[in-house]
Short mmCIF file of C-alpha atoms in Angstrom, two decimals:
data_model
loop_
_atom_site.label_atom_id
_atom_site.label_comp_id
_atom_site.label_asym_id
_atom_site.label_seq_id
_atom_site.Cartn_x
_atom_site.Cartn_y
_atom_site.Cartn_z
CA MET A 1 0.00 0.00 0.00
CA ASN A 2 1.27 3.46 -0.86
CA LYS A 3 2.07 5.75 2.06
CA MET A 4 -1.01 7.95 2.46
CA ASN A 5 -0.66 11.54 3.64
CA GLY A 6 -3.08 14.44 3.94
CA PRO A 7 -4.54 16.92 3.46
CA TRP A 8 -7.55 14.81 2.53
CA TYR A 9 -9.84 16.15 -0.18
CA LEU A 10 -13.49 15.56 -0.97
CA LEU A 11 -14.01 14.12 -4.46
CA ASN A 12 -15.17 17.45 -5.90
CA GLU A 13 -12.12 19.18 -4.36
CA ALA A 14 -9.82 16.53 -5.87
CA GLN A 15 -11.50 17.05 -9.25
CA ALA A 16 -10.71 20.77 -9.11
CA LYS A 17 -7.08 20.17 -8.11
CA LEU A 18 -6.60 17.68 -10.94
CA SER A 19 -8.71 19.62 -13.48
CA LEU A 20 -10.78 16.49 -14.16
CA SER A 21 -14.46 15.81 -14.65
CA ARG A 22 -16.17 13.50 -12.17
CA SER A 23 -16.35 10.71 -14.74
CA GLU A 24 -12.60 11.06 -15.41
CA LEU A 25 -11.80 10.90 -11.70
CA ASN A 26 -14.06 7.85 -11.30
CA TYR A 27 -12.26 6.18 -14.19
CA LEU A 28 -8.85 6.75 -12.60
CA ILE A 29 -10.12 5.27 -9.32
CA ILE A 30 -11.62 2.23 -11.06
CA GLU A 31 -8.35 1.73 -12.98
CA LYS A 32 -6.43 1.92 -9.65
CA GLN A 33 -4.44 4.95 -10.75
CA ILE A 34 -5.75 6.93 -7.78
CA GLN A 35 -6.59 5.31 -4.44
CA PRO A 36 -9.30 6.94 -2.29
CA VAL A 37 -9.74 6.42 1.44
CA VAL A 38 -12.69 6.92 3.78
CA TYR A 39 -13.19 9.20 6.75
CA THR A 40 -14.72 8.12 10.06
CA LEU A 41 -16.00 10.13 13.01
CA PRO A 42 -14.78 8.88 16.44
CA CYS A 43 -15.39 5.14 16.46
CA TRP A 44 -13.97 2.11 18.27
CA PHE A 45 -12.01 -0.37 16.14
CA LEU A 46 -10.71 -3.88 16.78
CA LEU A 47 -7.07 -4.36 15.72
CA PHE A 48 -6.12 -7.84 14.54
CA ARG A 49 -4.22 -9.92 11.99
CA HIS A 50 -5.59 -12.64 9.73
CA HIS A 51 -4.08 -16.11 9.87
CA GLN A 52 -5.04 -19.50 8.44
CA THR A 53 -7.51 -20.50 11.16
CA GLY A 54 -8.97 -17.14 12.16
CA TRP A 55 -7.84 -13.86 13.70
CA THR A 56 -5.20 -12.89 16.25
CA GLY A 57 -6.45 -9.88 18.22
CA PHE A 58 -4.06 -7.24 19.59
CA ALA A 59 -6.00 -4.25 20.90
CA SER A 60 -9.01 -1.99 20.49
CA CYS A 61 -8.82 1.75 19.93
CA GLN A 62 -11.01 4.78 19.48
CA TYR A 63 -10.07 6.50 16.24
CA ARG A 64 -11.13 9.55 14.28
CA GLY A 65 -9.61 10.02 10.86
CA HIS A 66 -8.95 8.27 7.60
CA LEU A 67 -8.60 4.60 6.76
CA ALA A 68 -7.86 2.55 3.66
CA LEU A 69 -10.45 -0.02 2.58
CA PRO A 70 -10.28 -2.89 0.06
CA TYR A 71 -10.78 -1.96 -3.59
CA HIS A 72 -14.24 -3.57 -3.90
CA CYS A 73 -15.49 -1.56 -0.89
CA ILE A 74 -14.26 1.70 -2.44
CA ILE A 75 -15.96 0.86 -5.75
CA HIS A 76 -19.20 0.11 -3.89
CA LEU A 77 -19.11 3.61 -2.40
CA LEU A 78 -18.06 5.14 -5.70
CA ASP A 79 -21.23 3.67 -7.24
CA GLY A 80 -23.26 5.76 -4.80
CA ALA A 81 -24.29 2.95 -2.43
CA ASN A 82 -23.91 2.87 1.35
CA LEU A 83 -21.48 0.27 2.66
CA ILE A 84 -21.80 -1.87 5.79
CA LEU A 85 -18.21 -2.96 6.35
CA GLY A 86 -19.11 -5.80 8.72
CA ALA A 87 -16.18 -8.15 9.32
CA GLU A 88 -14.25 -6.74 6.33
CA SER A 89 -11.02 -5.04 7.33
CA GLY A 90 -9.17 -1.83 6.54
CA THR A 91 -6.05 0.01 7.71
CA LEU A 92 -5.83 3.09 9.93
CA LEU A 93 -3.75 5.84 8.32
CA GLU A 94 -3.20 8.56 10.95
CA ASN A 95 -1.30 7.99 14.17
CA ASN A 96 -2.69 11.18 15.68
CA GLY A 97 -6.21 9.91 14.98
CA VAL A 98 -5.99 7.44 17.87
CA LEU A 99 -7.97 8.91 20.77
CA ALA A 100 -7.85 5.93 23.18
CA TRP A 101 -6.14 2.52 23.31
CA GLN A 102 -6.93 -0.71 25.19
CA SER A 103 -4.80 -3.84 24.91
CA GLN A 104 -6.63 -6.25 27.23
CA TYR A 105 -8.95 -8.93 25.82
CA PRO A 106 -12.29 -7.09 25.64
CA PHE A 107 -14.98 -9.78 25.56
CA LYS A 108 -16.76 -11.85 28.20
CA LYS A 109 -16.62 -15.14 26.34
CA PRO A 110 -13.17 -16.79 26.55
CA LEU A 111 -11.20 -17.64 23.43
CA PRO A 112 -11.75 -19.00 20.89
CA HIS A 113 -14.54 -16.53 20.15
CA ALA A 114 -15.00 -16.78 16.38
CA PRO A 115 -13.40 -15.37 14.35
CA LEU A 116 -10.87 -14.58 17.13
CA THR A 117 -8.71 -17.58 18.01
CA GLU A 118 -6.01 -15.89 20.11
CA TRP A 119 -5.19 -12.58 21.79
CA MET A 120 -1.70 -11.05 21.98
CA PRO A 121 -1.87 -7.69 23.83
CA ALA A 122 -0.04 -4.94 21.95
CA GLU A 123 0.88 -1.70 23.66
CA ARG A 124 0.53 1.58 21.79
CA ASN A 125 3.41 2.43 19.43
CA VAL A 126 4.92 -1.08 19.50
CA PHE A 127 3.88 -1.57 15.86
CA GLU A 128 2.90 0.89 13.17
CA LEU A 129 -0.88 1.16 12.76
CA SER A 130 -0.46 0.01 9.17
CA LYS A 131 0.69 -3.40 10.43
CA PHE A 132 -2.79 -4.15 11.79
CA ALA A 133 -6.04 -4.95 10.08
CA VAL A 134 -8.97 -3.11 11.68
CA THR A 135 -12.73 -3.42 11.67
CA PRO A 136 -15.34 -1.42 13.59
CA TYR A 137 -15.55 -2.85 17.10
CA PRO A 138 -18.06 -5.73 17.17
CA ARG A 139 -20.87 -6.07 19.70
CA GLU A 140 -20.83 -9.23 21.79
CA GLY A 141 -24.26 -10.83 22.00
CA TYR A 142 -26.41 -13.93 21.85
CA ASP A 143 -26.98 -16.19 18.86
CA LEU A 144 -30.75 -16.87 18.84
CA LEU A 145 -30.39 -20.46 17.62
CA ASN A 146 -27.83 -21.19 20.32
CA VAL A 147 -30.13 -19.70 22.99
CA ILE A 148 -33.07 -21.79 21.80
CA GLY A 149 -30.93 -24.94 21.73
CA HIS A 150 -29.56 -24.52 25.26
CA GLY A 151 -33.01 -23.54 26.55
CA ALA A 152 -34.64 -26.65 25.08
CA THR A 153 -31.87 -28.91 26.43
CA ALA A 154 -32.14 -27.36 29.89
CA TYR A 155 -35.94 -27.85 29.89
CA LYS A 156 -35.62 -31.51 28.83
CA ALA A 157 -32.96 -32.13 31.47
CA THR A 158 -35.23 -30.63 34.13
CA GLU A 159 -38.14 -32.80 33.00
CA ALA A 160 -35.86 -35.84 33.12
CA GLY A 161 -34.80 -35.04 36.66
CA ASN A 162 -31.23 -34.08 35.80
CA PRO A 163 -30.73 -30.69 37.52
CA THR A 164 -26.93 -30.71 37.04
CA LEU A 165 -27.22 -30.93 33.26
CA ALA A 166 -30.04 -28.39 33.28
CA ALA A 167 -27.95 -25.92 35.33
CA ALA A 168 -24.99 -26.33 32.97
CA HIS A 169 -27.12 -25.42 29.96
CA VAL A 170 -28.74 -22.50 31.77
CA GLU A 171 -25.26 -21.18 32.53
CA GLN A 172 -24.27 -21.49 28.85
CA LEU A 173 -27.57 -19.86 27.93
CA MET A 174 -26.58 -16.72 29.85
CA GLU A 175 -23.14 -16.35 28.23
CA PRO A 176 -22.64 -14.20 25.09
CA THR A 177 -21.95 -16.48 22.14
CA LYS A 178 -21.36 -14.35 19.07
CA LEU A 179 -19.66 -11.22 17.75
CA PHE A 180 -21.88 -8.96 15.65
CA PHE A 181 -19.92 -6.76 13.21
CA ASN A 182 -22.56 -4.55 11.61
CA ASP A 183 -22.80 -2.00 14.43
CA SER A 184 -20.94 1.26 13.74
CA SER A 185 -19.70 -0.08 10.39
CA LEU A 186 -21.80 2.06 8.01
CA PHE A 187 -19.94 4.21 5.47
CA SER A 188 -21.58 6.42 2.86
CA PRO A 189 -20.28 7.83 -0.46
CA GLU A 190 -19.80 11.17 1.35
CA ASN A 191 -17.07 9.48 3.43
CA LEU A 192 -14.78 9.14 0.40
CA ARG A 193 -11.64 11.27 0.37
CA ILE A 194 -8.57 11.59 -1.88
CA PRO A 195 -5.22 12.00 -0.04
CA ALA A 196 -2.90 14.75 -1.19
CA SER A 197 -0.19 12.09 -1.55
CA GLU A 198 -2.29 10.36 -4.24
CA ILE A 199 -2.91 13.62 -6.10
CA ASN A 200 0.80 14.44 -6.02
CA ARG A 201 1.77 10.94 -7.15
CA TYR A 202 -0.65 11.06 -10.09
CA GLN A 203 0.53 14.53 -11.13
CA ARG A 204 4.17 13.39 -11.07
CA GLN A 205 3.29 10.45 -13.30
CA GLN A 206 1.51 12.72 -15.78
CA GLU A 207 4.43 15.15 -15.87
CA ALA A 208 6.81 12.27 -16.54
CA LEU A 209 4.57 11.00 -19.36
CA LEU A 210 4.48 14.44 -20.99
CA SER A 211 8.26 14.68 -20.82
CA GLY A 212 8.64 11.21 -22.33
CA GLU A 213 10.17 9.71 -19.19
CA LYS A 214 9.20 6.37 -17.73
CA THR A 215 7.93 6.71 -14.15
CA PRO A 216 9.30 4.51 -11.36
CA VAL A 217 5.83 3.04 -10.92
CA GLU A 218 5.64 2.11 -14.61
CA SER A 219 9.10 0.58 -14.47
CA LEU A 220 8.14 -1.59 -11.53
CA GLU A 221 4.89 -2.68 -13.11
CA SER A 222 6.49 -3.58 -16.42
CA SER A 223 9.56 -5.39 -15.12
CA LYS A 224 8.53 -6.76 -11.73
CA GLN A 225 4.79 -7.39 -11.98
CA ARG A 226 5.26 -11.11 -11.37
CA GLU A 227 8.11 -10.77 -8.90
CA ASN A 228 7.66 -12.16 -5.41
CA GLN A 229 8.05 -9.03 -3.29
CA LEU A 230 9.27 -10.90 -0.20
CA HIS A 231 11.96 -12.62 -2.29
CA ALA A 232 12.97 -9.19 -3.63
CA LEU A 233 13.26 -7.88 -0.06
CA ILE A 234 15.46 -10.84 0.91
CA GLU A 235 17.60 -10.26 -2.18
CA ARG A 236 18.18 -6.63 -1.17
CA ILE A 237 19.50 -7.80 2.19
CA ILE A 238 21.70 -10.50 0.64
CA SER A 239 23.13 -8.06 -1.91
CA LYS A 240 24.33 -5.89 0.96
CA HIS A 241 25.25 -8.72 3.35
CA PRO A 242 26.17 -11.76 1.21
CA ASP A 243 27.74 -13.66 4.12
CA PHE A 244 24.79 -13.36 6.52
CA SER A 245 23.40 -16.62 7.86
CA ALA A 246 19.67 -17.44 7.77
CA LYS A 247 19.35 -16.37 11.42
CA LYS A 248 21.00 -13.01 10.75
CA VAL A 249 18.85 -12.30 7.70
CA TRP A 250 15.74 -13.25 9.69
CA LYS A 251 16.82 -10.84 12.44
CA VAL A 252 17.28 -8.04 9.87
CA ILE A 253 13.77 -8.68 8.52
CA THR A 254 12.34 -8.69 12.06
CA GLU A 255 14.00 -5.36 12.85
CA ASP A 256 12.92 -3.86 9.53
CA CYS A 257 9.30 -4.77 10.27
CA LEU A 258 9.45 -2.67 13.45
CA ARG A 259 11.06 0.41 11.88
CA ASP A 260 9.04 3.53 11.09
CA GLU A 261 11.27 3.95 8.03
CA PRO A 262 12.31 0.42 6.89
CA LEU A 263 15.74 -0.03 5.31
CA TYR A 264 14.77 -2.91 3.03
CA ASP A 265 10.96 -3.12 3.03
CA HIS A 266 10.57 -0.46 0.32
CA GLU A 267 7.01 -1.52 -0.55
CA ASP A 268 5.68 -1.80 3.02
CA ILE A 269 4.79 -5.49 2.64
CA LEU A 270 5.78 -6.78 6.09
CA ILE A 271 2.93 -7.24 8.56
CA ILE A 272 4.30 -9.22 11.51
CA VAL A 273 7.53 -11.21 11.95
CA ASP A 274 8.05 -13.51 14.92
CA ALA A 275 10.44 -16.38 15.67
CA ASN A 276 8.62 -18.82 13.42
CA CYS A 277 6.86 -16.98 10.61
CA ILE A 278 6.84 -13.91 8.35
CA GLU A 279 3.37 -12.53 7.64
CA TRP A 280 3.35 -10.23 4.60
CA LYS A 281 1.03 -8.67 2.04
CA SER A 282 1.60 -8.50 -1.73
CA ARG A 283 1.03 -5.45 -3.92
CA HIS A 284 -2.35 -6.94 -4.78
CA GLY A 285 -3.42 -7.05 -1.12
CA LYS A 286 -3.05 -10.84 -0.76
CA GLU A 287 -1.82 -11.83 2.71
CA GLN A 288 0.77 -14.61 2.75
CA SER A 289 3.11 -16.28 5.21
CA LEU A 290 6.54 -17.89 5.14
CA THR A 291 7.71 -20.22 7.92
CA TYR A 292 11.31 -20.20 9.09
CA LEU A 293 12.00 -23.67 7.65
CA SER A 294 10.72 -22.61 4.22
CA PHE A 295 12.66 -19.36 4.54
CA VAL A 296 15.96 -21.24 4.90
CA SER A 297 15.48 -22.98 1.54
CA VAL A 298 14.25 -19.77 -0.13
CA LEU A 299 17.30 -17.91 1.17
CA SER A 300 19.66 -20.58 -0.18
CA ARG A 301 18.03 -20.34 -3.60
CA ILE A 302 18.22 -16.53 -3.65
CA LYS A 303 21.91 -16.60 -2.63
CA LYS A 304 22.66 -18.88 -5.61
CA GLN A 305 20.80 -16.53 -7.96
CA VAL A 306 22.67 -13.49 -6.63
CA ARG A 307 26.04 -15.25 -7.10
CA LYS A 308 25.16 -16.16 -10.71
CA THR A 309 24.17 -12.56 -11.43
CA GLU A 310 27.45 -11.26 -10.03
CA LYS A 311 29.58 -13.57 -12.18
#
């Protein structure tokens, strides 16, 4: 994801700055040449990361400001329809938009509490906000079918003279069983904004086209569209430190993930790196992971490729 910076302009303001008609601006957004964001009034968000079996939760925060949403959500708003984000996720863009932060597990029901499978408390400023997925804070409540089921079982157990079983089901009946994600997750077309950083980036591209130059973005797209971005990041490290062992390279990647200004992660793909796995996101928004054991073989292969190139 491109680094987004304000000021943040309404669509009609962005049109004026770019000297475009509304249909031309819409076309550029649909073609992914300009990326809009959305604005939210103060709202609580759940911060988490996707993994193969569910979500790992880290914190909740109250936030007022701008956030990036998936492409299909933006297009939905661009078509003039309201959007209920639900359990879809976005990314918070402004550090100073965080008004409050809580890292403790926030729900009554113990884990796993679908889709949450684990909770790893994260203190403020340990990671960049962009490293988390966020969704409007869900309401914990009761699944009607579950309530009916436990109620019926408790009634039958009482009729059968089994008070222990009946009491157990009554206790389960009283516990929240589900997370509801539609509360506070409504966005309207009026929430759309264009960051100044996107306007500036587009204008630079147009100036380069008029002068006959090839923009850096075009160069990347033409020559590296199919390149694995994590492999490219590893190659940058190996090119500078050819003698580093797998452990040292892994440590460099871990440290780079925590930096505000990464030395090697030029495309901001790293999400979370721990002792066993690298979680990262491709330029197309696809989240992927690489275990340490797989990393060792990938590193060996990249080292061989770098040596061949240098010969």
